[in-house]
PDB file of C-alpha atoms in Angstrom:
ATOM      1  CA  LEU T   1       0.000   0.000   0.000  1.00 44.00           C
ATOM      2  CA  PHE T   2       2.849   2.368   0.832  1.00 41.00           C
ATOM      3  CA  VAL T   3       4.435   1.700  -2.542  1.00 44.00           C
ATOM      4  CA  PHE T   4       1.096   2.459  -4.220  1.00 47.00           C
ATOM      5  CA  PHE T   5       0.905   5.867  -2.503  1.00 49.00           C
ATOM      6  CA  ILE T   6       4.477   6.650  -3.502  1.00 49.00           C
ATOM      7  CA  LEU T   7       3.734   5.809  -7.128  1.00 53.00           C
ATOM      8  CA  CYS T   8       0.588   7.946  -7.090  1.00 56.00           C
ATOM      9  CA  PHE T   9       2.542  10.841  -5.559  1.00 50.00           C
ATOM     10  CA  ILE T  10       5.238  10.570  -8.243  1.00 50.00           C
ATOM     11  CA  LEU T  11       2.579  10.429 -10.988  1.00 57.00           C
ATOM     12  CA  ILE T  12       0.839  13.545  -9.627  1.00 53.00           C
ATOM     13  CA  ILE T  13       4.151  15.460  -9.490  1.00 54.00           C
ATOM     14  CA  HIS T  14       4.988  14.338 -13.055  1.00 54.00           C
ATOM     15  CA  LEU T  15       1.579  15.413 -14.355  1.00 52.00           C
ATOM     16  CA  ARG T  16       1.908  18.810 -12.660  1.00 57.00           C
ATOM     17  CA  LYS T  17       5.390  19.219 -14.115  1.00 52.00           C
ATOM     18  CA  ASN T  18       4.102  18.324 -17.609  1.00 61.00           C
ATOM     19  CA  ARG T  19       1.277  20.842 -17.262  1.00 62.00           C
ATOM     20  CA  VAL T  20       3.758  23.549 -16.320  1.00 60.00           C
ATOM     21  CA  GLU T  21       6.019  22.675 -19.269  1.00 63.00           C
ATOM     22  CA  ILE T  22       3.041  22.513 -21.654  1.00 60.00           C
ATOM     23  CA  SER T  23       1.834  25.879 -20.379  1.00 67.00           C
ATOM     24  CA  GLN T  24       5.294  27.379 -20.925  1.00 67.00           C
ATOM     25  CA  ASP T  25       5.476  25.918 -24.448  1.00 63.00           C
ATOM     26  CA  LEU T  26       2.034  27.253 -25.347  1.00 64.00           C
ATOM     27  CA  SER T  27       2.902  30.639 -23.899  1.00 71.00           C
ATOM     28  CA  GLU T  28       6.081  30.802 -26.003  1.00 70.00           C
ATOM     29  CA  ILE T  29       4.232  29.753 -29.161  1.00 65.00           C
ATOM     30  CA  SER T  30       1.585  32.410 -28.458  1.00 72.00           C
ATOM     31  CA  GLU T  31       4.338  35.011 -28.086  1.00 73.00           C
ATOM     32  CA  MET T  32       5.870  33.977 -31.413  1.00 68.00           C
ATOM     33  CA  LEU T  33       2.509  34.308 -33.161  1.00 70.00           C
ATOM     34  CA  GLU T  34       1.993  37.727 -31.580  1.00 72.00           C
ATOM     35  CA  GLN T  35       5.409  38.842 -32.863  1.00 72.00           C
ATOM     36  CA  ILE T  36       4.392  37.771 -36.391  1.00 68.00           C
ATOM     37  CA  LEU T  37       1.084  39.670 -36.123  1.00 69.00           C
ATOM     38  CA  GLN T  38       2.953  42.809 -34.999  1.00 72.00           C
ATOM     39  CA  GLU T  39       5.514  42.290 -37.838  1.00 70.00           C
ATOM     40  CA  LYS T  40       8.368  42.078 -35.350  1.00 73.00           C
ATOM     41  CA  GLN T  41      11.550  40.039 -35.655  1.00 72.00           C
ATOM     42  CA  LEU T  42      10.971  36.603 -34.152  1.00 66.00           C
ATOM     43  CA  GLN T  43      12.964  35.994 -30.962  1.00 63.00           C
ATOM     44  CA  TYR T  44      13.481  32.276 -30.483  1.00 61.00           C
ATOM     45  CA  ASN T  45      16.502  30.147 -29.637  1.00 60.00           C
ATOM     46  CA  CYS T  46      16.200  27.012 -31.717  1.00 58.00           C
ATOM     47  CA  ILE T  47      16.596  23.779 -29.768  1.00 55.00           C
ATOM     48  CA  ASN T  48      17.250  20.614 -31.730  1.00 56.00           C
ATOM     49  CA  SER T  49      14.461  18.489 -30.352  1.00 60.00           C
ATOM     50  CA  ASP T  50      11.913  16.090 -31.735  1.00 67.00           C
ATOM     51  CA  THR T  51       9.111  17.182 -29.427  1.00 66.00           C
ATOM     52  CA  LEU T  52       5.822  18.267 -30.953  1.00 64.00           C
ATOM     53  CA  PHE T  53       6.137  21.805 -29.589  1.00 65.00           C
ATOM     54  CA  ASP T  54       9.610  22.315 -31.064  1.00 70.00           C
ATOM     55  CA  LYS T  55       8.331  21.091 -34.426  1.00 72.00           C
ATOM     56  CA  ILE T  56       5.501  23.633 -34.196  1.00 69.00           C
ATOM     57  CA  ARG T  57       8.001  26.362 -33.352  1.00 68.00           C
ATOM     58  CA  MET T  58      10.118  25.481 -36.404  1.00 73.00           C
ATOM     59  CA  GLN T  59       7.022  25.524 -38.615  1.00 71.00           C
ATOM     60  CA  ILE T  60       6.135  28.985 -37.305  1.00 71.00           C
ATOM     61  CA  LEU T  61       9.660  30.184 -38.128  1.00 75.00           C
ATOM     62  CA  ARG T  62       9.356  28.809 -41.665  1.00 76.00           C
ATOM     63  CA  ILE T  63       5.956  30.458 -42.130  1.00 77.00           C
ATOM     64  CA  ASP T  64       7.470  33.757 -40.965  1.00 75.00           C
ATOM     65  CA  GLU T  65      10.363  33.455 -43.455  1.00 77.00           C
ATOM     66  CA  ILE T  66       7.984  32.627 -46.318  1.00 79.00           C
ATOM     67  CA  ASN T  67       5.731  35.537 -45.366  1.00 78.00           C
ATOM     68  CA  LYS T  68       8.672  37.965 -45.319  1.00 77.00           C
ATOM     69  CA  GLY T  69       9.870  36.663 -48.683  1.00 78.00           C
ATOM     70  CA  ASN T  70       6.400  37.224 -50.162  1.00 78.00           C
ATOM     71  CA  MET T  71       6.298  40.729 -48.716  1.00 78.00           C
ATOM     72  CA  ASN T  72       9.686  41.563 -50.260  1.00 79.00           C
ATOM     73  CA  THR T  73       8.461  40.296 -53.635  1.00 74.00           C
ATOM     74  CA  LEU T  74       5.293  42.401 -53.381  1.00 76.00           C
ATOM     75  CA  GLU T  75       7.331  45.487 -52.478  1.00 79.00           C
ATOM     76  CA  LYS T  76       9.596  44.990 -55.501  1.00 75.00           C
ATOM     77  CA  GLU T  77       6.590  44.542 -57.783  1.00 68.00           C
ATOM     78  CA  ARG T  78       4.975  47.649 -56.315  1.00 74.00           C
ATOM     79  CA  ASP T  79       8.150  49.683 -56.865  1.00 74.00           C
ATOM     80  CA  SER T  80       8.383  48.340 -60.407  1.00 66.00           C
ATOM     81  CA  ILE T  81       4.785  49.368 -61.136  1.00 66.00           C
ATOM     82  CA  LYS T  82       5.394  52.827 -59.654  1.00 71.00           C
ATOM     83  CA  GLN T  83       8.493  53.255 -61.811  1.00 68.00           C
ATOM     84  CA  LEU T  84       6.624  52.077 -64.897  1.00 63.00           C
ATOM     85  CA  LEU T  85       3.731  54.482 -64.282  1.00 68.00           C
ATOM     86  CA  ALA T  86       6.129  57.360 -63.651  1.00 70.00           C
ATOM     87  CA  GLU T  87       8.019  56.597 -66.854  1.00 66.00           C
ATOM     88  CA  ILE T  88       4.800  56.281 -68.870  1.00 68.00           C
ATOM     89  CA  SER T  89       3.592  59.612 -67.513  1.00 70.00           C
ATOM     90  CA  HIS T  90       6.920  61.268 -68.320  1.00 64.00           C
ATOM     91  CA  GLN T  91       7.188  59.902 -71.851  1.00 67.00           C
ATOM     92  CA  LEU T  92       3.554  60.501 -72.823  1.00 71.00           C
ATOM     93  CA  ARG T  93       3.357  64.046 -71.480  1.00 74.00           C
ATOM     94  CA  THR T  94       5.091  65.672 -74.475  1.00 71.00           C
ATOM     95  CA  PRO T  95       3.205  63.980 -77.345  1.00 75.00           C
ATOM     96  CA  LEU T  96      -0.133  64.485 -75.553  1.00 77.00           C
ATOM     97  CA  ALA T  97       0.634  68.181 -75.045  1.00 79.00           C
ATOM     98  CA  ASN T  98       1.656  68.464 -78.689  1.00 76.00           C
ATOM     99  CA  MET T  99      -1.611  66.870 -79.820  1.00 79.00           C
ATOM    100  CA  GLU T 100      -3.610  69.289 -77.694  1.00 81.00           C
ATOM    101  CA  THR T 101      -1.726  72.289 -79.120  1.00 82.00           C
ATOM    102  CA  TYR T 102      -1.940  71.156 -82.748  1.00 78.00           C
ATOM    103  CA  LEU T 103      -5.663  70.363 -82.461  1.00 81.00           C
ATOM    104  CA  ALA T 104      -6.344  73.798 -80.950  1.00 84.00           C
ATOM    105  CA  LEU T 105      -4.439  75.487 -83.792  1.00 81.00           C
ATOM    106  CA  ALA T 106      -6.171  73.372 -86.437  1.00 81.00           C
ATOM    107  CA  ASP T 107      -9.557  74.234 -84.916  1.00 82.00           C
ATOM    108  CA  ASP T 108      -8.822  77.967 -84.935  1.00 80.00           C
ATOM    109  CA  GLU T 109     -10.789  79.718 -87.669  1.00 78.00           C
ATOM    110  CA  ARG T 110      -7.940  82.196 -88.208  1.00 80.00           C
ATOM    111  CA  THR T 111      -5.517  79.388 -89.147  1.00 77.00           C
ATOM    112  CA  PRO T 112      -4.977  79.153 -92.934  1.00 81.00           C
ATOM    113  CA  GLN T 113      -6.156  75.938 -94.571  1.00 79.00           C
ATOM    114  CA  SER T 114      -2.607  75.038 -95.637  1.00 78.00           C
ATOM    115  CA  GLU T 115      -1.407  75.325 -92.038  1.00 82.00           C
ATOM    116  CA  LYS T 116      -4.311  73.261 -90.746  1.00 80.00           C
ATOM    117  CA  LYS T 117      -3.195  70.347 -92.907  1.00 82.00           C
ATOM    118  CA  LYS T 118       0.304  70.507 -91.371  1.00 82.00           C
ATOM    119  CA  TYR T 119      -1.158  70.564 -87.865  1.00 79.00           C
ATOM    120  CA  ILE T 120      -3.326  67.521 -88.579  1.00 83.00           C
ATOM    121  CA  GLN T 121      -0.249  65.686 -89.871  1.00 81.00           C
ATOM    122  CA  SER T 122       1.603  66.626 -86.668  1.00 80.00           C
ATOM    123  CA  VAL T 123      -1.288  65.229 -84.618  1.00 79.00           C
ATOM    124  CA  GLU T 124      -1.062  61.970 -86.583  1.00 80.00           C
ATOM    125  CA  CYS T 125       2.700  61.798 -85.887  1.00 78.00           C
ATOM    126  CA  ALA T 126       2.094  62.338 -82.154  1.00 77.00           C
ATOM    127  CA  GLU T 127      -0.583  59.644 -82.239  1.00 79.00           C
ATOM    128  CA  GLN T 128       1.852  57.187 -83.828  1.00 75.00           C
ATOM    129  CA  LYS T 129       4.461  58.043 -81.205  1.00 75.00           C
ATOM    130  CA  ILE T 130       1.973  57.388 -78.396  1.00 78.00           C
ATOM    131  CA  LYS T 131       0.977  54.080 -79.977  1.00 78.00           C
ATOM    132  CA  PHE T 132       4.648  53.076 -80.300  1.00 73.00           C
ATOM    133  CA  LEU T 133       5.371  54.039 -76.684  1.00 74.00           C
ATOM    134  CA  VAL T 134       2.384  52.146 -75.284  1.00 78.00           C
ATOM    135  CA  GLU T 135       3.331  49.010 -77.228  1.00 77.00           C
ATOM    136  CA  LYS T 136       6.934  49.209 -75.970  1.00 76.00           C
ATOM    137  CA  PHE T 137       5.817  49.795 -72.380  1.00 75.00           C
ATOM    138  CA  ILE T 138       3.539  46.758 -72.541  1.00 76.00           C
ATOM    139  CA  ILE T 139       6.301  44.575 -73.988  1.00 77.00           C
ATOM    140  CA  ALA T 140       8.835  45.820 -71.411  1.00 74.00           C
ATOM    141  CA  ALA T 141       6.415  45.150 -68.540  1.00 72.00           C
ATOM    142  CA  ARG T 142       5.677  41.649 -69.831  1.00 74.00           C
ATOM    143  CA  MET T 143       9.390  40.961 -70.235  1.00 72.00           C
ATOM    144  CA  GLU T 144      10.209  42.241 -66.768  1.00 69.00           C
ATOM    145  CA  ASN T 145       7.579  39.971 -65.231  1.00 68.00           C
ATOM    146  CA  ARG T 146       8.513  37.035 -67.479  1.00 70.00           C
ATOM    147  CA  ILE T 147       5.028  36.501 -68.855  1.00 69.00           C
ATOM    148  CA  ILE T 148       5.818  36.358 -72.568  1.00 74.00           C
ATOM    149  CA  GLN T 149       5.264  33.154 -74.496  1.00 81.00           C
ATOM    150  CA  ILE T 150       8.023  31.909 -76.784  1.00 85.00           C
ATOM    151  CA  HIS T 151       7.069  29.445 -79.534  1.00 88.00           C
ATOM    152  CA  LYS T 152      10.258  28.143 -81.112  1.00 90.00           C
ATOM    153  CA  PHE T 153      10.319  26.438 -84.493  1.00 91.00           C
ATOM    154  CA  SER T 154      13.333  25.353 -86.542  1.00 91.00           C
ATOM    155  CA  GLN T 155      13.346  27.923 -89.332  1.00 91.00           C
ATOM    156  CA  ASP T 156      15.669  30.084 -91.402  1.00 91.00           C
ATOM    157  CA  LEU T 157      17.210  32.872 -89.329  1.00 92.00           C
ATOM    158  CA  LYS T 158      18.131  34.781 -92.504  1.00 91.00           C
ATOM    159  CA  GLN T 159      14.483  35.379 -93.248  1.00 91.00           C
ATOM    160  CA  THR T 160      13.862  36.632 -89.710  1.00 93.00           C
ATOM    161  CA  VAL T 161      16.740  39.099 -90.015  1.00 93.00           C
ATOM    162  CA  ALA T 162      15.489  40.186 -93.441  1.00 92.00           C
ATOM    163  CA  GLU T 163      12.066  40.982 -91.961  1.00 92.00           C
ATOM    164  CA  ALA T 164      13.704  43.170 -89.309  1.00 92.00           C
ATOM    165  CA  VAL T 165      15.720  44.984 -91.990  1.00 92.00           C
ATOM    166  CA  PHE T 166      12.549  45.576 -94.003  1.00 92.00           C
ATOM    167  CA  GLN T 167      10.937  47.294 -90.993  1.00 89.00           C
ATOM    168  CA  VAL T 168      13.779  49.841 -90.637  1.00 90.00           C
ATOM    169  CA  TYR T 169      14.633  50.205 -94.338  1.00 90.00           C
ATOM    170  CA  LYS T 170      12.648  53.430 -94.881  1.00 89.00           C
ATOM    171  CA  ARG T 171      14.218  55.169 -91.869  1.00 88.00           C
ATOM    172  CA  ALA T 172      17.688  54.075 -92.967  1.00 91.00           C
ATOM    173  CA  GLU T 173      17.006  55.337 -96.493  1.00 91.00           C
ATOM    174  CA  ASP T 174      15.888  58.726 -95.149  1.00 90.00           C
ATOM    175  CA  LYS T 175      19.270  59.093 -93.397  1.00 92.00           C
ATOM    176  CA  HIS T 176      21.166  57.640 -96.388  1.00 93.00           C
ATOM    177  CA  ILE T 177      22.401  54.785 -94.177  1.00 93.00           C
ATOM    178  CA  PHE T 178      23.360  51.645 -96.075  1.00 93.00           C
ATOM    179  CA  ILE T 179      22.392  48.325 -94.437  1.00 93.00           C
ATOM    180  CA  GLU T 180      24.393  45.297 -95.514  1.00 91.00           C
ATOM    181  CA  ILE T 181      23.888  41.649 -94.539  1.00 89.00           C
ATOM    182  CA  LYS T 182      27.004  39.480 -94.604  1.00 87.00           C
ATOM    183  CA  ASP T 183      27.310  35.743 -94.044  1.00 81.00           C
ATOM    184  CA  ASN T 184      29.803  33.031 -94.892  1.00 71.00           C
ATOM    185  CA  ASN T 185      27.203  30.329 -95.266  1.00 67.00           C
ATOM    186  CA  LYS T 186      25.740  29.584 -98.684  1.00 64.00           C
ATOM    187  CA  PHE T 187      22.937  27.632 -97.031  1.00 71.00           C
ATOM    188  CA  ASP T 188      20.115  28.578 -94.681  1.00 79.00           C
ATOM    189  CA  TYR T 189      20.683  29.174 -90.977  1.00 85.00           C
ATOM    190  CA  ILE T 190      18.127  26.775 -89.527  1.00 88.00           C
ATOM    191  CA  VAL T 191      17.807  27.723 -85.855  1.00 91.00           C
ATOM    192  CA  PRO T 192      14.922  27.040 -83.436  1.00 92.00           C
ATOM    193  CA  HIS T 193      13.428  30.437 -82.605  1.00 94.00           C
ATOM    194  CA  ASP T 194      10.238  32.453 -82.376  1.00 92.00           C
ATOM    195  CA  ARG T 195      10.319  34.539 -85.552  1.00 92.00           C
ATOM    196  CA  ASN T 196       8.152  37.366 -84.230  1.00 89.00           C
ATOM    197  CA  TRP T 197      10.182  37.873 -81.061  1.00 91.00           C
ATOM    198  CA  ILE T 198      13.636  37.506 -82.625  1.00 93.00           C
ATOM    199  CA  CYS T 199      12.548  39.910 -85.357  1.00 92.00           C
ATOM    200  CA  GLU T 200      11.568  42.344 -82.589  1.00 90.00           C
ATOM    201  CA  GLY T 201      14.991  41.928 -80.953  1.00 92.00           C
ATOM    202  CA  VAL T 202      16.980  42.464 -84.173  1.00 94.00           C
ATOM    203  CA  TYR T 203      14.729  45.406 -85.061  1.00 92.00           C
ATOM    204  CA  ASN T 204      15.612  47.069 -81.736  1.00 91.00           C
ATOM    205  CA  LEU T 205      19.340  46.738 -82.469  1.00 94.00           C
ATOM    206  CA  LEU T 206      18.939  48.132 -85.984  1.00 94.00           C
ATOM    207  CA  ASP T 207      16.693  50.914 -84.693  1.00 91.00           C
ATOM    208  CA  ASN T 208      19.420  52.011 -82.259  1.00 90.00           C
ATOM    209  CA  SER T 209      22.117  51.814 -84.925  1.00 92.00           C
ATOM    210  CA  ILE T 210      20.134  54.002 -87.334  1.00 92.00           C
ATOM    211  CA  LYS T 211      19.078  56.419 -84.609  1.00 90.00           C
ATOM    212  CA  TYR T 212      22.593  57.020 -83.277  1.00 90.00           C
ATOM    213  CA  SER T 213      24.569  56.836 -86.544  1.00 90.00           C
ATOM    214  CA  PRO T 214      25.394  59.822 -88.775  1.00 90.00           C
ATOM    215  CA  LYS T 215      23.923  60.321 -92.219  1.00 91.00           C
ATOM    216  CA  GLY T 216      25.676  58.444 -94.999  1.00 90.00           C
ATOM    217  CA  SER T 217      27.160  55.830 -92.666  1.00 92.00           C
ATOM    218  CA  ARG T 218      26.929  52.026 -92.847  1.00 93.00           C
ATOM    219  CA  VAL T 219      25.242  49.386 -90.702  1.00 94.00           C
ATOM    220  CA  GLN T 220      26.450  45.819 -91.166  1.00 94.00           C
ATOM    221  CA  ILE T 221      24.725  42.612 -90.068  1.00 95.00           C
ATOM    222  CA  PHE T 222      26.871  39.492 -89.754  1.00 93.00           C
ATOM    223  CA  LEU T 223      25.545  35.931 -89.558  1.00 92.00           C
ATOM    224  CA  GLU T 224      27.995  33.290 -88.372  1.00 89.00           C
ATOM    225  CA  ASP T 225      27.822  29.669 -87.272  1.00 86.00           C
ATOM    226  CA  ASN T 226      29.855  27.651 -84.808  1.00 83.00           C
ATOM    227  CA  GLU T 227      29.295  24.230 -83.263  1.00 83.00           C
ATOM    228  CA  MET T 228      26.870  25.403 -80.572  1.00 88.00           C
ATOM    229  CA  PHE T 229      25.534  28.842 -81.501  1.00 91.00           C
ATOM    230  CA  THR T 230      24.416  30.973 -84.408  1.00 91.00           C
ATOM    231  CA  GLU T 231      25.533  34.587 -84.028  1.00 92.00           C
ATOM    232  CA  ILE T 232      23.774  37.712 -85.294  1.00 94.00           C
ATOM    233  CA  SER T 233      25.956  40.818 -85.005  1.00 94.00           C
ATOM    234  CA  VAL T 234      24.920  44.384 -85.747  1.00 95.00           C
ATOM    235  CA  GLU T 235      27.792  46.846 -86.250  1.00 94.00           C
ATOM    236  CA  ASP T 236      27.422  50.563 -86.817  1.00 93.00           C
ATOM    237  CA  GLU T 237      29.538  53.707 -87.153  1.00 91.00           C
ATOM    238  CA  GLY T 238      27.567  55.694 -84.602  1.00 88.00           C
ATOM    239  CA  ILE T 239      28.326  57.510 -81.368  1.00 88.00           C
ATOM    240  CA  GLY T 240      28.911  54.278 -79.408  1.00 86.00           C
ATOM    241  CA  ILE T 241      29.030  54.088 -75.613  1.00 83.00           C
ATOM    242  CA  ASP T 242      31.455  55.034 -72.856  1.00 84.00           C
ATOM    243  CA  PRO T 243      33.746  52.476 -71.157  1.00 86.00           C
ATOM    244  CA  GLY T 244      31.869  50.601 -68.428  1.00 85.00           C
ATOM    245  CA  GLU T 245      28.452  50.971 -70.045  1.00 83.00           C
ATOM    246  CA  GLU T 246      28.526  47.559 -71.749  1.00 83.00           C
ATOM    247  CA  ASN T 247      26.203  46.022 -69.154  1.00 85.00           C
ATOM    248  CA  LYS T 248      24.329  49.161 -68.117  1.00 86.00           C
ATOM    249  CA  ILE T 249      22.697  49.601 -71.531  1.00 84.00           C
ATOM    250  CA  PHE T 250      20.641  46.453 -70.872  1.00 85.00           C
ATOM    251  CA  GLN T 251      18.941  48.050 -67.864  1.00 82.00           C
ATOM    252  CA  LEU T 252      15.347  49.167 -68.316  1.00 75.00           C
ATOM    253  CA  TYR T 253      15.096  52.916 -69.124  1.00 73.00           C
ATOM    254  CA  TYR T 254      18.889  53.338 -69.095  1.00 75.00           C
ATOM    255  CA  ARG T 255      20.263  55.668 -71.741  1.00 74.00           C
ATOM    256  CA  GLY T 256      23.969  56.056 -72.502  1.00 73.00           C
ATOM    257  CA  ASN T 257      26.020  59.095 -71.605  1.00 74.00           C
ATOM    258  CA  ASN T 258      26.683  59.906 -75.267  1.00 70.00           C
ATOM    259  CA  ILE T 259      23.070  60.216 -76.379  1.00 70.00           C
ATOM    260  CA  SER T 260      21.895  63.348 -74.583  1.00 61.00           C
ATOM    261  CA  GLY T 261      19.610  65.289 -76.881  1.00 60.00           C
ATOM    262  CA  GLN T 262      18.804  62.175 -78.917  1.00 65.00           C
ATOM    263  CA  GLU T 263      15.256  60.837 -78.831  1.00 67.00           C
ATOM    264  CA  GLY T 264      14.907  57.479 -77.117  1.00 66.00           C
ATOM    265  CA  TYR T 265      13.309  55.637 -74.228  1.00 67.00           C
ATOM    266  CA  GLY T 266      15.861  53.129 -72.916  1.00 75.00           C
ATOM    267  CA  MET T 267      13.693  50.060 -73.514  1.00 80.00           C
ATOM    268  CA  GLY T 268      15.009  48.463 -76.724  1.00 83.00           C
ATOM    269  CA  MET T 269      18.149  46.799 -75.359  1.00 88.00           C
ATOM    270  CA  PHE T 270      16.344  45.578 -72.238  1.00 86.00           C
ATOM    271  CA  ILE T 271      13.574  44.019 -74.325  1.00 86.00           C
ATOM    272  CA  THR T 272      16.060  42.413 -76.707  1.00 91.00           C
ATOM    273  CA  ARG T 273      18.087  40.779 -73.943  1.00 91.00           C
ATOM    274  CA  GLN T 274      14.927  39.436 -72.321  1.00 88.00           C
ATOM    275  CA  ILE T 275      13.889  37.946 -75.671  1.00 91.00           C
ATOM    276  CA  ILE T 276      17.274  36.308 -76.165  1.00 93.00           C
ATOM    277  CA  SER T 277      17.330  34.989 -72.590  1.00 90.00           C
ATOM    278  CA  ALA T 278      13.914  33.421 -73.186  1.00 89.00           C
ATOM    279  CA  HIS T 279      15.517  31.620 -76.156  1.00 92.00           C
ATOM    280  CA  ASP T 280      18.316  30.305 -73.861  1.00 91.00           C
ATOM    281  CA  GLY T 281      20.781  32.556 -75.661  1.00 93.00           C
ATOM    282  CA  PHE T 282      22.963  35.477 -74.592  1.00 94.00           C
ATOM    283  CA  MET T 283      24.267  38.826 -75.845  1.00 94.00           C
ATOM    284  CA  ARG T 284      27.606  40.624 -76.028  1.00 93.00           C
ATOM    285  CA  VAL T 285      28.472  44.282 -76.541  1.00 92.00           C
ATOM    286  CA  LYS T 286      31.825  45.464 -77.914  1.00 92.00           C
ATOM    287  CA  ARG T 287      32.924  49.061 -78.132  1.00 89.00           C
ATOM    288  CA  LYS T 288      34.625  50.034 -81.367  1.00 87.00           C
ATOM    289  CA  LYS T 289      36.872  52.941 -82.247  1.00 84.00           C
ATOM    290  CA  LYS T 290      33.873  54.292 -84.123  1.00 87.00           C
ATOM    291  CA  GLY T 291      30.504  52.827 -83.280  1.00 88.00           C
ATOM    292  CA  LEU T 292      29.288  49.720 -81.514  1.00 92.00           C
ATOM    293  CA  LYS T 293      28.981  45.993 -82.118  1.00 94.00           C
ATOM    294  CA  VAL T 294      26.093  44.117 -80.480  1.00 94.00           C
ATOM    295  CA  SER T 295      25.925  40.339 -80.871  1.00 94.00           C
ATOM    296  CA  ILE T 296      23.127  37.848 -80.306  1.00 95.00           C
ATOM    297  CA  PHE T 297      23.952  34.166 -79.742  1.00 95.00           C
ATOM    298  CA  LEU T 298      21.173  31.623 -80.251  1.00 94.00           C
ATOM    299  CA  PRO T 299      21.663  27.930 -79.446  1.00 92.00           C
ATOM    300  CA  LYS T 300      21.473  25.534 -82.377  1.00 84.00           C
ATOM    301  CA  VAL T 301      19.351  22.407 -82.607  1.00 72.00           C
ATOM    302  CA  GLY T 302      20.368  19.827 -80.006  1.00 59.00           C
ATOM    303  CA  THR T 303      22.532  22.177 -77.906  1.00 56.00           C
TER     304      THR T 303
END
């Protein structure tokens, strides 16, 4: 009987001790949850234990880390949207103001009929500029958030480059800039790629070359093959870039130090690199004594 009472006494003490420990564990877990709700830094010394309460504590810590990671992502996206809206507002302000002015002048009864026609043409030019800007902003935003869809097919890269040249041919002709395509391959360059997107990328390079090159200069496009990649290079005789800007020109909205006073938006190179990255390729920029060389490398079939 005495032994029975001793055992009961020990059991009661053990149960009381467990209740105290459980209460302490629950109190600590409640404190951790309260710290999360108040967005405070969690204060907890991790103990390597296999008890249920320690597992719960570790799960709370993981939830807190995931929550903070999601918050950081949301903040970056918010900042990106704010920057995009600010840039859109800045770039659209001038053409919208021009449209308003030209329409007011064209609507003025005192304006000669010949002048009205010029003002209407100016409004149409501003409209085209706004349309171009909106399209580029949409593409840049989609690229930045990686939501474009690439549909690659094995097809002739020469034809894709030719389509890009066709799109800039009139502007090059107006500046008396000669565009020349050179390649050492008598056959087609069959490379898996999305023709629409690669055409957009090459167009952006040619657009920059024409924009920042003097009248009567030359823009050359080189197509070359090696074992793993097909290279498209665009070389011009333009103003080029400063040392150290080789990687900066791929940043969204970045414009080189040499192009002050030149019209541009700092989106073309960013968009092009995103397109090439989506094709598992890469780009290189090389400063020249006169001008710039920008190269695109696209992986060949099976590489």
